[in-house]
PDB file of C-alpha atoms in Angstrom:
ATOM      1  CA  GLN A   1      25.913 407.492 145.088  1.00  0.00           C
ATOM      2  CA  VAL A   2      27.902 404.914 143.172  1.00  0.00           C
ATOM      3  CA  GLN A   3      26.129 403.584 140.109  1.00  0.00           C
ATOM      4  CA  LEU A   4      26.907 401.248 137.252  1.00  0.00           C
ATOM      5  CA  VAL A   5      24.462 401.543 134.385  1.00  0.00           C
ATOM      6  CA  GLU A   6      24.452 399.052 131.540  1.00  0.00           C
ATOM      7  CA  SER A   7      23.062 399.752 128.080  1.00  0.00           C
ATOM      8  CA  GLY A   8      23.136 398.292 124.591  1.00  0.00           C
ATOM      9  CA  GLY A   9      21.117 395.149 125.102  1.00  0.00           C
ATOM     10  CA  GLY A  10      18.319 394.105 122.796  1.00  0.00           C
ATOM     11  CA  LEU A  11      16.976 391.500 120.411  1.00  0.00           C
ATOM     12  CA  VAL A  12      19.279 390.193 117.694  1.00  0.00           C
ATOM     13  CA  GLN A  13      19.295 387.246 115.333  1.00  0.00           C
ATOM     14  CA  ALA A  14      21.801 384.448 115.711  1.00  0.00           C
ATOM     15  CA  GLY A  15      25.086 385.453 114.145  1.00  0.00           C
ATOM     16  CA  GLY A  16      24.525 389.116 114.883  1.00  0.00           C
ATOM     17  CA  SER A  17      26.394 391.519 117.134  1.00  0.00           C
ATOM     18  CA  LEU A  18      25.716 393.782 120.077  1.00  0.00           C
ATOM     19  CA  ARG A  19      27.923 396.148 122.044  1.00  0.00           C
ATOM     20  CA  LEU A  20      27.160 396.536 125.722  1.00  0.00           C
ATOM     21  CA  SER A  21      28.309 399.572 127.663  1.00  0.00           C
ATOM     22  CA  CYS A  22      28.583 400.085 131.391  1.00  0.00           C
ATOM     23  CA  ALA A  23      28.922 403.671 132.569  1.00  0.00           C
ATOM     24  CA  ALA A  24      30.046 404.330 136.113  1.00  0.00           C
ATOM     25  CA  SER A  25      29.214 407.356 138.193  1.00  0.00           C
ATOM     26  CA  GLY A  26      29.732 408.443 141.762  1.00  0.00           C
ATOM     27  CA  ARG A  27      33.384 407.421 141.865  1.00  0.00           C
ATOM     28  CA  THR A  28      36.163 406.492 139.496  1.00  0.00           C
ATOM     29  CA  PHE A  29      36.766 402.852 138.659  1.00  0.00           C
ATOM     30  CA  SER A  30      40.039 403.460 136.857  1.00  0.00           C
ATOM     31  CA  ASN A  31      41.864 401.462 139.535  1.00  0.00           C
ATOM     32  CA  ASN A  32      39.369 398.607 139.555  1.00  0.00           C
ATOM     33  CA  ALA A  33      39.017 395.443 137.611  1.00  0.00           C
ATOM     34  CA  MET A  34      35.702 395.216 135.827  1.00  0.00           C
ATOM     35  CA  GLY A  35      33.680 392.169 134.869  1.00  0.00           C
ATOM     36  CA  TRP A  36      30.668 391.105 132.909  1.00  0.00           C
ATOM     37  CA  PHE A  37      28.357 388.378 134.155  1.00  0.00           C
ATOM     38  CA  ARG A  38      25.121 386.971 132.799  1.00  0.00           C
ATOM     39  CA  GLN A  39      22.115 385.168 134.160  1.00  0.00           C
ATOM     40  CA  ALA A  40      19.640 383.188 132.110  1.00  0.00           C
ATOM     41  CA  PRO A  41      16.183 382.277 133.469  1.00  0.00           C
ATOM     42  CA  GLY A  42      16.408 379.452 135.976  1.00  0.00           C
ATOM     43  CA  LYS A  43      20.201 379.495 136.002  1.00  0.00           C
ATOM     44  CA  GLU A  44      22.851 380.886 138.291  1.00  0.00           C
ATOM     45  CA  ARG A  45      24.741 384.045 137.453  1.00  0.00           C
ATOM     46  CA  GLU A  46      27.859 383.121 135.501  1.00  0.00           C
ATOM     47  CA  PHE A  47      31.123 384.838 134.708  1.00  0.00           C
ATOM     48  CA  VAL A  48      31.538 386.056 131.134  1.00  0.00           C
ATOM     49  CA  ALA A  49      34.620 388.285 130.974  1.00  0.00           C
ATOM     50  CA  SER A  50      36.856 390.484 133.072  1.00  0.00           C
ATOM     51  CA  ILE A  51      39.536 393.085 132.555  1.00  0.00           C
ATOM     52  CA  ASN A  52      42.184 394.405 134.895  1.00  0.00           C
ATOM     53  CA  TRP A  53      42.447 398.028 135.969  1.00  0.00           C
ATOM     54  CA  SER A  54      44.729 399.115 133.136  1.00  0.00           C
ATOM     55  CA  GLY A  55      43.044 397.074 130.429  1.00  0.00           C
ATOM     56  CA  SER A  56      46.191 395.106 129.724  1.00  0.00           C
ATOM     57  CA  ASN A  57      44.787 391.727 130.785  1.00  0.00           C
ATOM     58  CA  THR A  58      41.481 390.170 129.846  1.00  0.00           C
ATOM     59  CA  TYR A  59      39.822 386.872 130.725  1.00  0.00           C
ATOM     60  CA  TYR A  60      36.891 385.051 129.193  1.00  0.00           C
ATOM     61  CA  THR A  61      34.784 382.049 129.909  1.00  0.00           C
ATOM     62  CA  ASP A  62      35.434 379.352 127.335  1.00  0.00           C
ATOM     63  CA  SER A  63      32.029 379.623 125.673  1.00  0.00           C
ATOM     64  CA  VAL A  64      32.613 383.223 124.549  1.00  0.00           C
ATOM     65  CA  LYS A  65      36.319 383.150 123.675  1.00  0.00           C
ATOM     66  CA  GLY A  66      36.906 384.397 120.163  1.00  0.00           C
ATOM     67  CA  ARG A  67      33.443 385.968 119.994  1.00  0.00           C
ATOM     68  CA  PHE A  68      33.317 388.508 122.847  1.00  0.00           C
ATOM     69  CA  THR A  69      35.766 391.302 123.627  1.00  0.00           C
ATOM     70  CA  ILE A  70      35.894 393.275 126.861  1.00  0.00           C
ATOM     71  CA  SER A  71      37.494 396.702 126.917  1.00  0.00           C
ATOM     72  CA  LYS A  72      37.774 399.629 129.287  1.00  0.00           C
ATOM     73  CA  ASP A  73      37.987 403.384 128.853  1.00  0.00           C
ATOM     74  CA  ASN A  74      39.224 404.776 132.144  1.00  0.00           C
ATOM     75  CA  ALA A  75      38.934 408.366 130.954  1.00  0.00           C
ATOM     76  CA  LYS A  76      35.212 407.810 130.420  1.00  0.00           C
ATOM     77  CA  ASN A  77      34.782 405.498 133.425  1.00  0.00           C
ATOM     78  CA  THR A  78      33.162 403.010 131.082  1.00  0.00           C
ATOM     79  CA  VAL A  79      33.587 399.326 130.266  1.00  0.00           C
ATOM     80  CA  PHE A  80      32.377 397.649 127.098  1.00  0.00           C
ATOM     81  CA  LEU A  81      31.517 394.161 125.932  1.00  0.00           C
ATOM     82  CA  GLN A  82      31.566 393.634 122.185  1.00  0.00           C
ATOM     83  CA  MET A  83      29.597 390.502 121.361  1.00  0.00           C
ATOM     84  CA  ASN A  84      29.896 388.974 117.897  1.00  0.00           C
ATOM     85  CA  SER A  85      28.571 385.758 116.371  1.00  0.00           C
ATOM     86  CA  LEU A  86      25.839 385.650 118.969  1.00  0.00           C
ATOM     87  CA  LYS A  87      24.090 382.370 119.680  1.00  0.00           C
ATOM     88  CA  PRO A  88      20.677 381.648 121.221  1.00  0.00           C
ATOM     89  CA  GLU A  89      22.462 380.273 124.289  1.00  0.00           C
ATOM     90  CA  ASP A  90      23.905 383.749 124.899  1.00  0.00           C
ATOM     91  CA  THR A  91      20.413 384.938 125.818  1.00  0.00           C
ATOM     92  CA  ALA A  92      20.500 386.310 129.359  1.00  0.00           C
ATOM     93  CA  VAL A  93      20.507 389.441 131.464  1.00  0.00           C
ATOM     94  CA  TYR A  94      24.016 390.858 131.353  1.00  0.00           C
ATOM     95  CA  TYR A  95      25.492 392.643 134.363  1.00  0.00           C
ATOM     96  CA  CYS A  96      28.650 394.662 134.765  1.00  0.00           C
ATOM     97  CA  ALA A  97      30.456 394.762 138.072  1.00  0.00           C
ATOM     98  CA  ALA A  98      33.551 396.209 139.716  1.00  0.00           C
ATOM     99  CA  SER A  99      36.113 394.404 141.826  1.00  0.00           C
ATOM    100  CA  ASP A 100      39.418 395.146 143.520  1.00  0.00           C
ATOM    101  CA  TYR A 101      41.127 392.612 141.279  1.00  0.00           C
ATOM    102  CA  THR A 102      40.428 390.469 138.254  1.00  0.00           C
ATOM    103  CA  ASN A 103      38.576 387.280 139.088  1.00  0.00           C
ATOM    104  CA  THR A 104      35.621 385.136 138.088  1.00  0.00           C
ATOM    105  CA  ARG A 105      33.766 384.998 141.416  1.00  0.00           C
ATOM    106  CA  PRO A 106      30.605 387.116 141.722  1.00  0.00           C
ATOM    107  CA  TYR A 107      31.030 387.549 145.492  1.00  0.00           C
ATOM    108  CA  GLU A 108      34.352 389.324 144.917  1.00  0.00           C
ATOM    109  CA  TYR A 109      32.603 392.101 142.981  1.00  0.00           C
ATOM    110  CA  HIS A 110      31.346 394.918 145.200  1.00  0.00           C
ATOM    111  CA  TYR A 111      29.419 397.105 142.782  1.00  0.00           C
ATOM    112  CA  TRP A 112      26.821 395.881 140.309  1.00  0.00           C
ATOM    113  CA  GLY A 113      24.671 397.378 137.597  1.00  0.00           C
ATOM    114  CA  GLN A 114      20.995 396.661 137.168  1.00  0.00           C
ATOM    115  CA  GLY A 115      21.490 394.521 134.075  1.00  0.00           C
ATOM    116  CA  THR A 116      20.523 394.701 130.428  1.00  0.00           C
ATOM    117  CA  GLN A 117      18.587 392.022 128.545  1.00  0.00           C
ATOM    118  CA  VAL A 118      20.184 390.319 125.565  1.00  0.00           C
ATOM    119  CA  THR A 119      17.951 388.045 123.507  1.00  0.00           C
ATOM    120  CA  VAL A 120      19.298 386.074 120.564  1.00  0.00           C
ATOM    121  CA  SER A 121      16.730 384.500 118.268  1.00  0.00           C
ATOM    122  CA  SER A 122      17.442 381.398 116.207  1.00  0.00           C
TER     123      SER A 122
END
C-alpha cells in the first residue's frame, strides 16, 4: 500500500520555524516530482512548493518565496519543507503529494498524505 505520511507540524509563534517531513512507503518516489499544498479553514487547497524528481528544480508560490525551502532525499524516499519566518497567514493543514511532473495543480498529483496542522500565533 502506497502511503505518504507528513510530520513536523505544530504550534509556533510568528517569526518562528518548522520543518515538515513527508515519508513515502509502498513504492519509491525517486522518479516523481513532489509538492506541498496547504488548506486553511474555509479556503481551497493551494499550491505551496514543488520539486522535480532529481531535486534540481524548485518552485514556490509567491507568498512563501524566500521563507520556505523544499528539498528531497531520494535515498530516504522523503521530502521536506523548511519553513522560516512564519506568519499567522501560513496557518493551515499542510499536505505532501506526488506527481509525474512538477506542477502547481492539485489534480495532477496522484498520491496524497493525510496532512499535518501548522498553526502560527501572532
